[in-house]
Tab-separated table of C-alpha atoms in Angstrom:
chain	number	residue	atom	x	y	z
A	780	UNK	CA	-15.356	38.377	-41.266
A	781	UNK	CA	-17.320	40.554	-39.086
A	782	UNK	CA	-16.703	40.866	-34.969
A	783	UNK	CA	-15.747	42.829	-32.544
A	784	UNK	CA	-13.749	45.443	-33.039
A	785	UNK	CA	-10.150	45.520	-32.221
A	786	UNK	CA	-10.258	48.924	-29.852
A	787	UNK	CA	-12.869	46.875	-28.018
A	788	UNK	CA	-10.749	43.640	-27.317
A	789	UNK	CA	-7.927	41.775	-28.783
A	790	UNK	CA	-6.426	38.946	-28.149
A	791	UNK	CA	-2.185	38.982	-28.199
A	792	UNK	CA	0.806	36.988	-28.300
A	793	UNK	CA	3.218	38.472	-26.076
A	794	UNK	CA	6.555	37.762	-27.551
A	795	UNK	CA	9.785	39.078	-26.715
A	796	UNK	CA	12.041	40.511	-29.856
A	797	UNK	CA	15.302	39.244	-28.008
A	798	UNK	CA	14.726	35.703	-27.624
A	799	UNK	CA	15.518	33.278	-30.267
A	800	UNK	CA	13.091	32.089	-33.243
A	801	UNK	CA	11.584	28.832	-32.938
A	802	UNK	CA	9.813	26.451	-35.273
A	803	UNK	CA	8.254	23.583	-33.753
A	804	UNK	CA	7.671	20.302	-35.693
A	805	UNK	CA	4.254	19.055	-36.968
A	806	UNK	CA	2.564	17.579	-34.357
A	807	UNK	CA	-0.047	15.034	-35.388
A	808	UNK	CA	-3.428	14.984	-34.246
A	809	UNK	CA	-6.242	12.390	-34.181
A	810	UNK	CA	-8.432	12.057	-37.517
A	811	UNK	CA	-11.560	13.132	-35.895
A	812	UNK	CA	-9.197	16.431	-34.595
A	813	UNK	CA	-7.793	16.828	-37.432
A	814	UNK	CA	-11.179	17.154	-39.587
A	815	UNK	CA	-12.563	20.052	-37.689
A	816	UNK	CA	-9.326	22.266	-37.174
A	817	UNK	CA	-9.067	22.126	-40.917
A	818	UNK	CA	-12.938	23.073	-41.219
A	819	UNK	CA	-12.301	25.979	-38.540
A	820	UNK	CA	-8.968	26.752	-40.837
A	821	UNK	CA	-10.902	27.199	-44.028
A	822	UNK	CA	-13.601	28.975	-42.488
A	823	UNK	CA	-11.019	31.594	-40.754
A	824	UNK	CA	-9.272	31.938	-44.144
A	825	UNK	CA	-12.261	32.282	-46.761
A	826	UNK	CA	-13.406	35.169	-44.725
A	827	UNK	CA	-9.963	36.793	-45.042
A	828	UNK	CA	-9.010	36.671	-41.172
A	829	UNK	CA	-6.056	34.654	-42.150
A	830	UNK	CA	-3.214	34.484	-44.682
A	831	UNK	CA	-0.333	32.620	-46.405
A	832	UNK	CA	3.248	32.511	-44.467
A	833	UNK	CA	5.766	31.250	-46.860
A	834	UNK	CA	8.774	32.436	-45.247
A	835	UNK	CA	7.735	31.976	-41.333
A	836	UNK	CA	10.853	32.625	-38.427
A	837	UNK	CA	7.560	31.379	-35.754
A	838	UNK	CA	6.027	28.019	-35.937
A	839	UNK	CA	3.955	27.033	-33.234
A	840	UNK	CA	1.085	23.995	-33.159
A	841	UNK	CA	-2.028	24.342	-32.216
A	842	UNK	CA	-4.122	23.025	-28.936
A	843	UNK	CA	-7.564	22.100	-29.513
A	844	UNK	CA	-9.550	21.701	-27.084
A	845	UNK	CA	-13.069	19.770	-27.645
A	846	UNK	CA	-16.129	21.336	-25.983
A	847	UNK	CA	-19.030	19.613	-24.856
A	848	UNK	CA	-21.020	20.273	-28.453
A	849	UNK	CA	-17.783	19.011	-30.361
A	850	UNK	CA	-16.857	22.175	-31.303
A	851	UNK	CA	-13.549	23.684	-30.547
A	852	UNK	CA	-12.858	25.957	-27.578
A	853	UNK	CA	-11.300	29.737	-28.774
A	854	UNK	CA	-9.997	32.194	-26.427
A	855	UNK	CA	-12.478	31.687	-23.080
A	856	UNK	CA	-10.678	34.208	-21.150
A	857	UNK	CA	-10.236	36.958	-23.520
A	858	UNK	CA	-14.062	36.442	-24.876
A	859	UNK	CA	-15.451	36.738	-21.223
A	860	UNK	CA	-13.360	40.394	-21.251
A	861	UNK	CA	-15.293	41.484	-23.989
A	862	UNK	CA	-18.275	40.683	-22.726
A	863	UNK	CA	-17.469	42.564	-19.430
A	864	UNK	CA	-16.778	45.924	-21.383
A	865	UNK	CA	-19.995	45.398	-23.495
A	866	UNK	CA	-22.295	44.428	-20.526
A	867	UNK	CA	-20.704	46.423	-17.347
A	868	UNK	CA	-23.535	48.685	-17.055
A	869	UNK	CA	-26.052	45.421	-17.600
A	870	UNK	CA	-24.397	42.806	-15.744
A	871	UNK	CA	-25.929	41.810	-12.378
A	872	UNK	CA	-28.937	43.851	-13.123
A	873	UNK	CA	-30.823	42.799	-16.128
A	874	UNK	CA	-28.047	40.087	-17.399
A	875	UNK	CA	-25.857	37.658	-16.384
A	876	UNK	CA	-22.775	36.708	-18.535
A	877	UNK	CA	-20.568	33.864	-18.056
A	878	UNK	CA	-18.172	33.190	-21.338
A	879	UNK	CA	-20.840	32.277	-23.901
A	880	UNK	CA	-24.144	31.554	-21.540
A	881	UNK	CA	-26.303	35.002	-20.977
A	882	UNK	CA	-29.265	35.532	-19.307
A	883	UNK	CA	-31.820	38.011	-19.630
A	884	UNK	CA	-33.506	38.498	-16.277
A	885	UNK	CA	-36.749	40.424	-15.071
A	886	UNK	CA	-39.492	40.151	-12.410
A	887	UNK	CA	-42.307	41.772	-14.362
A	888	UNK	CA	-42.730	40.342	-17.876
A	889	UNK	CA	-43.188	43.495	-19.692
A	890	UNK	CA	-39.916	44.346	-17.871
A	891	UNK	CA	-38.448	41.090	-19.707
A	892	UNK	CA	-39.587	42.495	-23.625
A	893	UNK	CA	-37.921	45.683	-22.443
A	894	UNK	CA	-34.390	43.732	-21.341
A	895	UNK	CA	-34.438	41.530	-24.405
A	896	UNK	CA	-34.958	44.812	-26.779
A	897	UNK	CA	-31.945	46.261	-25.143
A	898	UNK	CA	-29.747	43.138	-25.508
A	899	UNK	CA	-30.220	43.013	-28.971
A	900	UNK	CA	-29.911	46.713	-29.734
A	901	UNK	CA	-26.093	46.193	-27.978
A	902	UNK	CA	-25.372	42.824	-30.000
A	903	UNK	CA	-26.174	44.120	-33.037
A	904	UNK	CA	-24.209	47.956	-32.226
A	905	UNK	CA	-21.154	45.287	-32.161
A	906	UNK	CA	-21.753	43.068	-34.822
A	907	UNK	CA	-22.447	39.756	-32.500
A	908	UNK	CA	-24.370	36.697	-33.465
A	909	UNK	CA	-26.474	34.277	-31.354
A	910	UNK	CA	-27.263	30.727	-32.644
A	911	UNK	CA	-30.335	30.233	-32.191
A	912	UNK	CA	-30.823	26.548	-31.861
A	913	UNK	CA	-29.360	27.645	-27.616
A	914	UNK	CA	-31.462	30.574	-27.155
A	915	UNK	CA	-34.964	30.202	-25.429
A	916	UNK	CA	-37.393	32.550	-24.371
A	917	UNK	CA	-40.209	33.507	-21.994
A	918	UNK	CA	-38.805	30.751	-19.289
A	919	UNK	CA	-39.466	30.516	-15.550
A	920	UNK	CA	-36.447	28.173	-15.002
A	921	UNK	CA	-33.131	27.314	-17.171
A	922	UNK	CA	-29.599	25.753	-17.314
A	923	UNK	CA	-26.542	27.642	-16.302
A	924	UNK	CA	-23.471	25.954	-16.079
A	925	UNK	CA	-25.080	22.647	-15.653
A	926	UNK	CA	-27.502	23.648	-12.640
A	927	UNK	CA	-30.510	24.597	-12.769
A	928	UNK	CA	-32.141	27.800	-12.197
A	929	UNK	CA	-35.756	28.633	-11.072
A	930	UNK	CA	-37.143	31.228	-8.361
A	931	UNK	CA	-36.981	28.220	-6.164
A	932	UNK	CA	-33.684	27.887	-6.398
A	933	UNK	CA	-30.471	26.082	-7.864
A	934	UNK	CA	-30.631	22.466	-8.165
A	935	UNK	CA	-28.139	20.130	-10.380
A	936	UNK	CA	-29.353	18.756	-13.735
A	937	UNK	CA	-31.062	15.463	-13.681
A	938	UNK	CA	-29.655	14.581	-17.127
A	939	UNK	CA	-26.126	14.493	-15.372
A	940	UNK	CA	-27.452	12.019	-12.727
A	941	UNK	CA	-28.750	9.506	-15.616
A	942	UNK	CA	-26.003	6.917	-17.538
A	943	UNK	CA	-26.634	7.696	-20.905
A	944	UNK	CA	-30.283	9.145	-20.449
A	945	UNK	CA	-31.164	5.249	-19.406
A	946	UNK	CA	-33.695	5.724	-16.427
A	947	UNK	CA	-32.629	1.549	-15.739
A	948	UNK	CA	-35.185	-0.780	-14.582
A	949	UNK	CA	-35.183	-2.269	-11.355
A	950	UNK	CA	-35.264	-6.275	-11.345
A	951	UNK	CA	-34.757	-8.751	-8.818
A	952	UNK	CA	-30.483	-8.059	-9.384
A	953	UNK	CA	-30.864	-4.925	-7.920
A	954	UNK	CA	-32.695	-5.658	-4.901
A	955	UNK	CA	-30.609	-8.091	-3.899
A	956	UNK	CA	-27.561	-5.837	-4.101
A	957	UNK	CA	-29.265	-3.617	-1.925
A	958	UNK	CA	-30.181	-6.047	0.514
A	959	UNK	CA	-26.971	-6.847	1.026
A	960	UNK	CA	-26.035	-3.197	1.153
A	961	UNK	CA	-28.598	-2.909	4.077
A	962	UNK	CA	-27.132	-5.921	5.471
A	963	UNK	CA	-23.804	-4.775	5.729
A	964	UNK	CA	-24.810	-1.805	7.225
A	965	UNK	CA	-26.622	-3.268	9.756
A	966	UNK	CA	-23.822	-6.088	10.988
A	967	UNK	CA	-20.854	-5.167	12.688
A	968	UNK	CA	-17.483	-3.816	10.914
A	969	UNK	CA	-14.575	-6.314	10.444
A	970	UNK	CA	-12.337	-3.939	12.265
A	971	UNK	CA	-13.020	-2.448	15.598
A	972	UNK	CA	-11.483	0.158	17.752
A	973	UNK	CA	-10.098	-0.902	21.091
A	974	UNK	CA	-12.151	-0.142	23.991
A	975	UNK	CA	-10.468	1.403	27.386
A	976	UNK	CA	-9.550	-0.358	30.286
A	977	UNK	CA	-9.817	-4.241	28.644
A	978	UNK	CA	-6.746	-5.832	27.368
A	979	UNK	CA	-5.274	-6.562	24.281
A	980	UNK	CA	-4.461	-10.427	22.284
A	981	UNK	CA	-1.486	-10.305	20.135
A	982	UNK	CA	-1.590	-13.388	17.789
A	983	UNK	CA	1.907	-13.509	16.700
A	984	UNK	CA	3.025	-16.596	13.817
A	985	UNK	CA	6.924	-16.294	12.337
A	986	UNK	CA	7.814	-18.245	9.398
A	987	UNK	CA	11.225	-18.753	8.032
A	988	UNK	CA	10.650	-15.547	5.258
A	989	UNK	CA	7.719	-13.625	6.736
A	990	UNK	CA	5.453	-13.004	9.878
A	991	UNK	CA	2.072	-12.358	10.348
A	992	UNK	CA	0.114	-10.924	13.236
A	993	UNK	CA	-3.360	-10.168	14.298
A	994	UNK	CA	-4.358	-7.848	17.239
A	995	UNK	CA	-7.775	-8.274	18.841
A	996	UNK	CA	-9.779	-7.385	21.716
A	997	UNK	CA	-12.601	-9.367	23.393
A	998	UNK	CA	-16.791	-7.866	23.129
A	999	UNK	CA	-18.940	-7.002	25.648
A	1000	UNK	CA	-19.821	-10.406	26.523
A	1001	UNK	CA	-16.471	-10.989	27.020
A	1002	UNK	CA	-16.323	-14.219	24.798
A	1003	UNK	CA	-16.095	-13.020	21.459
A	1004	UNK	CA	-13.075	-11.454	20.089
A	1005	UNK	CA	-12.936	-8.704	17.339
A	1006	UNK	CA	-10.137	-7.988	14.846
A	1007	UNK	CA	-8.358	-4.288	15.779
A	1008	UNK	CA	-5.418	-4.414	13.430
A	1009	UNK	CA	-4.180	-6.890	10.832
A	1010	UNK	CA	-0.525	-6.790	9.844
A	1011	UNK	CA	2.219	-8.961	7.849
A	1012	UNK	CA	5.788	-8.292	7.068
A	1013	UNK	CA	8.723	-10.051	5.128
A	1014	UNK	CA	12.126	-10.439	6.440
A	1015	UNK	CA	14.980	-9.104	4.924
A	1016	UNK	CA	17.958	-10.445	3.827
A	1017	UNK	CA	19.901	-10.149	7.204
A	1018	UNK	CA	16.327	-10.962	9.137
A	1019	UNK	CA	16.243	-14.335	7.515
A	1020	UNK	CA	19.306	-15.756	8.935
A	1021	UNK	CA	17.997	-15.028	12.749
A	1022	UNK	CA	17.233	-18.035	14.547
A	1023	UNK	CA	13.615	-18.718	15.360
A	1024	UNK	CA	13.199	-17.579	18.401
A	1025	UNK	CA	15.150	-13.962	17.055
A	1026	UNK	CA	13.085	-13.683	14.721
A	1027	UNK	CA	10.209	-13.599	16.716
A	1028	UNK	CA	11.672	-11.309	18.802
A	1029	UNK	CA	12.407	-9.205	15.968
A	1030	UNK	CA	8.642	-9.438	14.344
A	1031	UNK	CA	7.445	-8.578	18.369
A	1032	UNK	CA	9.443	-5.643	18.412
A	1033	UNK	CA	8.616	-4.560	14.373
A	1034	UNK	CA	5.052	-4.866	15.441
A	1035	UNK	CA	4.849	-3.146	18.787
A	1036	UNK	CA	7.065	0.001	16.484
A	1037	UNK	CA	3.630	-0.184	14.194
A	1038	UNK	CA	0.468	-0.367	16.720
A	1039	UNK	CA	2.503	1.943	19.181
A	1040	UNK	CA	-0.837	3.660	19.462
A	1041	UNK	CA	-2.773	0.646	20.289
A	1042	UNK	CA	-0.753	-1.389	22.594
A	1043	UNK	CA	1.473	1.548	24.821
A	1044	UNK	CA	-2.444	2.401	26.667
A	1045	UNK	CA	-3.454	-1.321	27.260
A	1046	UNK	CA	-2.580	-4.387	28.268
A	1047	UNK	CA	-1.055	-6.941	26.091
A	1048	UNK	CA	-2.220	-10.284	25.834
A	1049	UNK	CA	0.986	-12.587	23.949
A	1050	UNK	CA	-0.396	-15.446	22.286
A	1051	UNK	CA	2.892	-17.268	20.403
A	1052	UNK	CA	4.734	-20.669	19.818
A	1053	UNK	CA	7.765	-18.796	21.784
A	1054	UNK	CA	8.198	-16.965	24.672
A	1055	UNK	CA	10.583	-13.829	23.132
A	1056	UNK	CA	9.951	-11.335	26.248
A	1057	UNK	CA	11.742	-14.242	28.324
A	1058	UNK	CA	14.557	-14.386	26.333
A	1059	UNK	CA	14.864	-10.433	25.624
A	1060	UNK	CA	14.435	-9.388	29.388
A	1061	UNK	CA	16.622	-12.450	30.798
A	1062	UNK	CA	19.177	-13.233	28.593
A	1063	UNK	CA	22.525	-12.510	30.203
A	1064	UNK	CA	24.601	-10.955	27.259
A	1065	UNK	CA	22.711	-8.752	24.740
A	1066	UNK	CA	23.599	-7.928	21.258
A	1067	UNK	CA	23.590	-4.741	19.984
A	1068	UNK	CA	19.959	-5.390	18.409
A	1069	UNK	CA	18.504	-7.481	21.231
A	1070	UNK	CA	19.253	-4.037	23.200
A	1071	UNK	CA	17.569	-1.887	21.169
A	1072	UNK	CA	14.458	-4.231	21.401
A	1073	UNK	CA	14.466	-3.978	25.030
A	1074	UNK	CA	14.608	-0.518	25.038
A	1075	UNK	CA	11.622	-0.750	22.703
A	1076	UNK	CA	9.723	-3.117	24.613
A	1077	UNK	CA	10.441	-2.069	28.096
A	1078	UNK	CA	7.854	1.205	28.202
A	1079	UNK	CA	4.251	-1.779	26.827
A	1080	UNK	CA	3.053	-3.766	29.178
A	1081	UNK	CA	3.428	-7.165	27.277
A	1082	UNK	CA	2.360	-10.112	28.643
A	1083	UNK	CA	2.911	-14.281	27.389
A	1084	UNK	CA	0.263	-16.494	27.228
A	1085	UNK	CA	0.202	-20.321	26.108
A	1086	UNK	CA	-0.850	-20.366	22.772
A	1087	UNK	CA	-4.557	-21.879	23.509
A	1088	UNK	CA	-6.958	-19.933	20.653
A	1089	UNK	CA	-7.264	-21.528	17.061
A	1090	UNK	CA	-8.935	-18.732	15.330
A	1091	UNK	CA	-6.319	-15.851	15.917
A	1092	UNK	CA	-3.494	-17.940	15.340
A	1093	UNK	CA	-4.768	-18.995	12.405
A	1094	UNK	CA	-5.390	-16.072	10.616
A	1095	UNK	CA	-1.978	-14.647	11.607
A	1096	UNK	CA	-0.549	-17.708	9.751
A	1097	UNK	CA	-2.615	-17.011	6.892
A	1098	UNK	CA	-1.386	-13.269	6.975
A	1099	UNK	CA	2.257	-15.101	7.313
A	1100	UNK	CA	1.621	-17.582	4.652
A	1101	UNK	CA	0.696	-15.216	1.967
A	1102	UNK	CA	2.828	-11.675	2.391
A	1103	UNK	CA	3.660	-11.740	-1.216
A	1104	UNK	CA	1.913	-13.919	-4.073
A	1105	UNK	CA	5.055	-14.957	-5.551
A	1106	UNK	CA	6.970	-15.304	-2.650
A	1107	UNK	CA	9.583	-18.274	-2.714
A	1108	UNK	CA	11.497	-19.196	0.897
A	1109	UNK	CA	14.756	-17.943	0.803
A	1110	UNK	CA	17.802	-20.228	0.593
A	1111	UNK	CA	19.864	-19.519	4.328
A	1112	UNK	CA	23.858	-18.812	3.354
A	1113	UNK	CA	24.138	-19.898	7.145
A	1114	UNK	CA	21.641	-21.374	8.906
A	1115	UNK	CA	20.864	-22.061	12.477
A	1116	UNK	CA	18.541	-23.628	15.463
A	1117	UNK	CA	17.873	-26.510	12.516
A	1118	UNK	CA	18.413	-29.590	13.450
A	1119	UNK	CA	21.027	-31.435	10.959
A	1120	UNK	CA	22.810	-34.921	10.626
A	1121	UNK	CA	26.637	-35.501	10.255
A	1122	UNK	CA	26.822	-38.778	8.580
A	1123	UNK	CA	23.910	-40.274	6.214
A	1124	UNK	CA	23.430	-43.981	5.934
A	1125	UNK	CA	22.526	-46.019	3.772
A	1126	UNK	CA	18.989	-47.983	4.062
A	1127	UNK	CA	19.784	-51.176	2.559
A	1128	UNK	CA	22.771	-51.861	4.634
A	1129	UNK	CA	21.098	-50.952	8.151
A	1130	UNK	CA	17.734	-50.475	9.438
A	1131	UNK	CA	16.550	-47.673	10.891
A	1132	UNK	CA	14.746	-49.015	14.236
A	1133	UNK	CA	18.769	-50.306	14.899
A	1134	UNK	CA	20.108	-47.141	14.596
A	1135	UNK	CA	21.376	-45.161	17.047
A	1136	UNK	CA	21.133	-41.278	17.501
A	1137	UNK	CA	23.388	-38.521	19.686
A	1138	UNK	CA	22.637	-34.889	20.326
A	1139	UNK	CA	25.333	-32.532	21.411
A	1140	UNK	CA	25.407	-29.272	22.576
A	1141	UNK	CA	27.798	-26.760	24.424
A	1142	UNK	CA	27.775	-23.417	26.228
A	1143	UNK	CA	29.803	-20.997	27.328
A	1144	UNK	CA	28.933	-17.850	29.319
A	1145	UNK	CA	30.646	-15.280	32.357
A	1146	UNK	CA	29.384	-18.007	34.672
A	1147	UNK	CA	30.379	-21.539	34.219
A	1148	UNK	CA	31.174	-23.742	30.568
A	1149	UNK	CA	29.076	-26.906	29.665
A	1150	UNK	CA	28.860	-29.242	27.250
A	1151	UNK	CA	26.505	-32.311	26.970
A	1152	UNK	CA	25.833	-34.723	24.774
A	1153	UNK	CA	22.959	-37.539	24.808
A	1154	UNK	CA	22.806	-40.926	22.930
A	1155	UNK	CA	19.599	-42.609	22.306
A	1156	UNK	CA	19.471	-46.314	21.736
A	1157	UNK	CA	17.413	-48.028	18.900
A	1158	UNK	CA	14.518	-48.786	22.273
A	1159	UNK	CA	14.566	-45.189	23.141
A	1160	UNK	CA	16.856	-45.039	26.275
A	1161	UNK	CA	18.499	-41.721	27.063
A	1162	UNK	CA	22.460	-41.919	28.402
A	1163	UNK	CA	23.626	-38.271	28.321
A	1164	UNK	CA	26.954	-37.198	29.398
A	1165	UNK	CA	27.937	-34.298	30.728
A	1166	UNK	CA	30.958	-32.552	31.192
A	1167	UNK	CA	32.134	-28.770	32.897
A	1168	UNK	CA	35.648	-27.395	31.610
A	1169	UNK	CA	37.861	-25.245	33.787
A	1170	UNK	CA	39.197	-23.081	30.687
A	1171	UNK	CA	37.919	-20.582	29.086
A	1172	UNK	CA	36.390	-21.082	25.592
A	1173	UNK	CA	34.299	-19.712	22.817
A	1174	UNK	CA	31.037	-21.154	21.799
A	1175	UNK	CA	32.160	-22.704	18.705
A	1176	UNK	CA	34.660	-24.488	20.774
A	1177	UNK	CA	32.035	-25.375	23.373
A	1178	UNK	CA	30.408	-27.144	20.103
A	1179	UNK	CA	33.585	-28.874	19.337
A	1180	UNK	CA	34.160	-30.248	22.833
A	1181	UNK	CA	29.966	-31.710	23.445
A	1182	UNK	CA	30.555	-33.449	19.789
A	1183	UNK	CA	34.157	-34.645	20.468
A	1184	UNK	CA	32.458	-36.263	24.274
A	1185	UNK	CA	29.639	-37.647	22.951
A	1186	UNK	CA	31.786	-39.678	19.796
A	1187	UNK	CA	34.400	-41.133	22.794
A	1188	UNK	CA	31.094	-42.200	24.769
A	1189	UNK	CA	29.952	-44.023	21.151
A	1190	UNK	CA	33.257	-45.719	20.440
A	1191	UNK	CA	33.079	-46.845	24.335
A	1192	UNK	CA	29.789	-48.563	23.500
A	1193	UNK	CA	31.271	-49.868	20.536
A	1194	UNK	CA	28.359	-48.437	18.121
A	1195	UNK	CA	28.875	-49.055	14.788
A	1196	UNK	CA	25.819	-46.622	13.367
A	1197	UNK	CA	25.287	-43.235	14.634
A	1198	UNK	CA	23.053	-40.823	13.766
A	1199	UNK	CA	25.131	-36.637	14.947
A	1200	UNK	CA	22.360	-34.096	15.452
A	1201	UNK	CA	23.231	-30.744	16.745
A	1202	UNK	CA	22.520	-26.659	16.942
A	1203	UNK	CA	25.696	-25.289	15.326
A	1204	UNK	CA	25.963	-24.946	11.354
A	1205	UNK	CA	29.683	-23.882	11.970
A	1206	UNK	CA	30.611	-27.594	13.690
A	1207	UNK	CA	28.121	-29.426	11.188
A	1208	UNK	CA	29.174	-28.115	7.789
A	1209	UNK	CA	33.407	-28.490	8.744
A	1210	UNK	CA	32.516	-32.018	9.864
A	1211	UNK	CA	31.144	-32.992	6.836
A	1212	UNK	CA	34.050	-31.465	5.057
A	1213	UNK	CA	31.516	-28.782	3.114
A	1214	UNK	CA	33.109	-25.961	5.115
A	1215	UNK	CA	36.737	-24.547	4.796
A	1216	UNK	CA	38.147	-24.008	8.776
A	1217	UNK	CA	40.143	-21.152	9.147
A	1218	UNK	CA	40.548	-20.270	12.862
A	1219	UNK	CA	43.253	-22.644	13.909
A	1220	UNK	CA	41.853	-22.976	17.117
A	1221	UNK	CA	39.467	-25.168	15.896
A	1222	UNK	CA	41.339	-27.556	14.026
């Protein structure tokens, strides 16, 4: 099998005699891969470059590699050695050599005969072939490395920008996708930056699982507003069982942690169902994490409005509505702020118009300790009643007392049907006996 010579350039192996023999398995290979490395085997072995193992202590499998042509790639870094020692005194000057692509190069075209003569004279002193279905001659301009090369220049190769050598056709399809490329160009993005000195709208919507949120900013005209940031987030397990107006404290305070960069240089505009800066900033005992969001909110300058736009309100429910595709509300282990009723009754027995309905509720704080409860007659007439202890209580106690008041002022009346509404899940659930109560205080 002729070559080049061994003293020239040989590729090696390195192995170290101390380590361990190792035999890999037979790795399969794809039919198509398989075909050709036995074809390159075959070929190898006729001409007597390789030989029978039958005893082998080193087993390795083969990488193909597929080139361009379908071929199979050999040793790219060792060839482009040899042809550094062949062509050293010819590279850069009359040829350039990169792996397997040469060209012969010349200004004067009797200078080019005299190149070419040379080439060959050194290709055939070391027993190298060209094919010559790649070789061209007599050229002003060629590929290299899939550019191509002229005395104007280096440009990339047209066949590389086509699909499949298809020029396409342009019909009526294509123009109007670029008419509506033009179009969106032209029209304004769907997200702005903010602009200095104007204020900020916060579009805040809490759900019982999620929240959603939409920061804007008003135009030049000062009556159209413009989307700056979209965001949407799902409770977690412990965020779920907040009470409404917590958890919209909680998705104020998540969101100002997010557009930090936004809101701490302008003014911000509130637009929610609640008012949470009133109850973080005035609430006379704070929890541990009602503290940490007033620390977080105290350095923006956050301010409530009445909720009074449609459009940003609406997409931040939409953002709230749909934070997950296959999101399911979450069943509360304890909830609270829900409205719920003590006794049910039965429709066939009593009417609803005749029914009458009480609402209790109690408080307890450093200050003073209320409870009040109000019953509402079958007409709609309010009689509350209202009570201040001189003892100090809890707030489950304060529950208690406002739902103990407001049954004496029923049995006073002598109503037969009542309809209990109240705040506390504690009071509700023991009441109707679906509760266990274990703090004897209570019983």
């Amino acid at each position: 099998m002729s070559g080049l010579n061994t003293d020239i350039v040989a590729h090696k192996l390195p192995l170290k005699l101390e380590c361990k023999p190792i035999k890999q398995k037979l790795r399969r290979m794809k039919p198509e891969m398989l075909l050709k490395i036995k074809e390159e085997v075959k070929k190898q072995f006729d001409a007597g470059f390789l030989e029978v193992a039958k005893y082998p202590e080193w087993v390795a499998n083969i990488v193909p590699v597929p080139k361009k042509m379908g071929n199979l790639k050999n040793a790219g870094v060792t060839y482009q050695r040899a042809m550094v020692t062949l062509f050293h005194d010819m590279m850069h000057k009359e040829v350039e050599v990169y792996v397997d692509d040469m060209i012969v190069k010349a200004r004067k075209t009797e200078d080019h005969a005299t190149n070419l003569e040379r080439l060959f004279k050194r290709l055939r002193k070391f027993q190298l072939r060209l094919n010559p279905a790649k070789c061209t001659f007599g050229i002003t301009s060629g590929k290299l490395l899939g550019f191509i090369i002229s005395e104007r220049g280096i440009k990339v190769d047209p066949d590389k920008l086509l699909r499949k050598h298809n020029l396409g056709a342009w019909n009526e399809e294509c123009q109007v996708a670029f008419d509506k490329v033009k179009e969106y160009l032209l029209s304004p993005l769907v997200l702005v930056p903010p602009v200095a000195k104007r204020p900020l709208f916060l579009y805040l919507t809490v759900n019982e699982g999620s929240m959603g949120c939409v920061l804007g900013q008003h135009d030049k005209t000062g009556k159209k507003e413009r989307a700056v940031y979209y965001l949407s987030k799902k409770f977690t397990k412990y965020e779920s069982k907040y009470s409404s107006l917590e958890k919209m404290c909680c998705a104020l305070a998540w969101t100002v942690y997010r557009l930090w960069q936004y809101m701490l240089y302008h003014t911000t505009w509130l637009i929610t169902e609640l008012d949470p800066i009133k109850y973080i900033f005035e609430k006379p005992s704070l929890s541990g994490i009602v503290a940490r969001w007033q620390v977080l909110l105290s350095e923006y300058d956050i301010t409530y409005v009445s909720q009074k736009a449609i459009k940003g309100s609406a997409i931040a429910y939409f953002l709230a509505e749909r934070v997950e595709e296959d999101y399911e509300p979450m069943e509360f282990e304890f909830p609270d702020e829900d409205l719920m009723s003590v006794c049910q009754t039965n429709e066939e027995e009593s009417n609803e118009k005749e029914n009458w309905k009480m609402f209790f509720d109690g408080a307890s704080n450093a200050l003073m300790h209320g409870i009040e409860a109000v019953l509402v007659s079958p007409e709609g007439d309010h009689y509350p009643v209202i009570a201040k202890l001189n003892f100090y209580y809890i707030n489950n106690v304060a529950e208690y007392e406002a739902c103990f008041i407001g049954l004496q002022a029923t049995i006073e009346r002598k109503i037969h049907v009542l309809e209990v509404y109240g705040d506390s899940a504690l009071v509700i659930y023991q009441l109707r006996g679906e509760w266990e109560t274990c703090d004897s205080k209570l019983i």
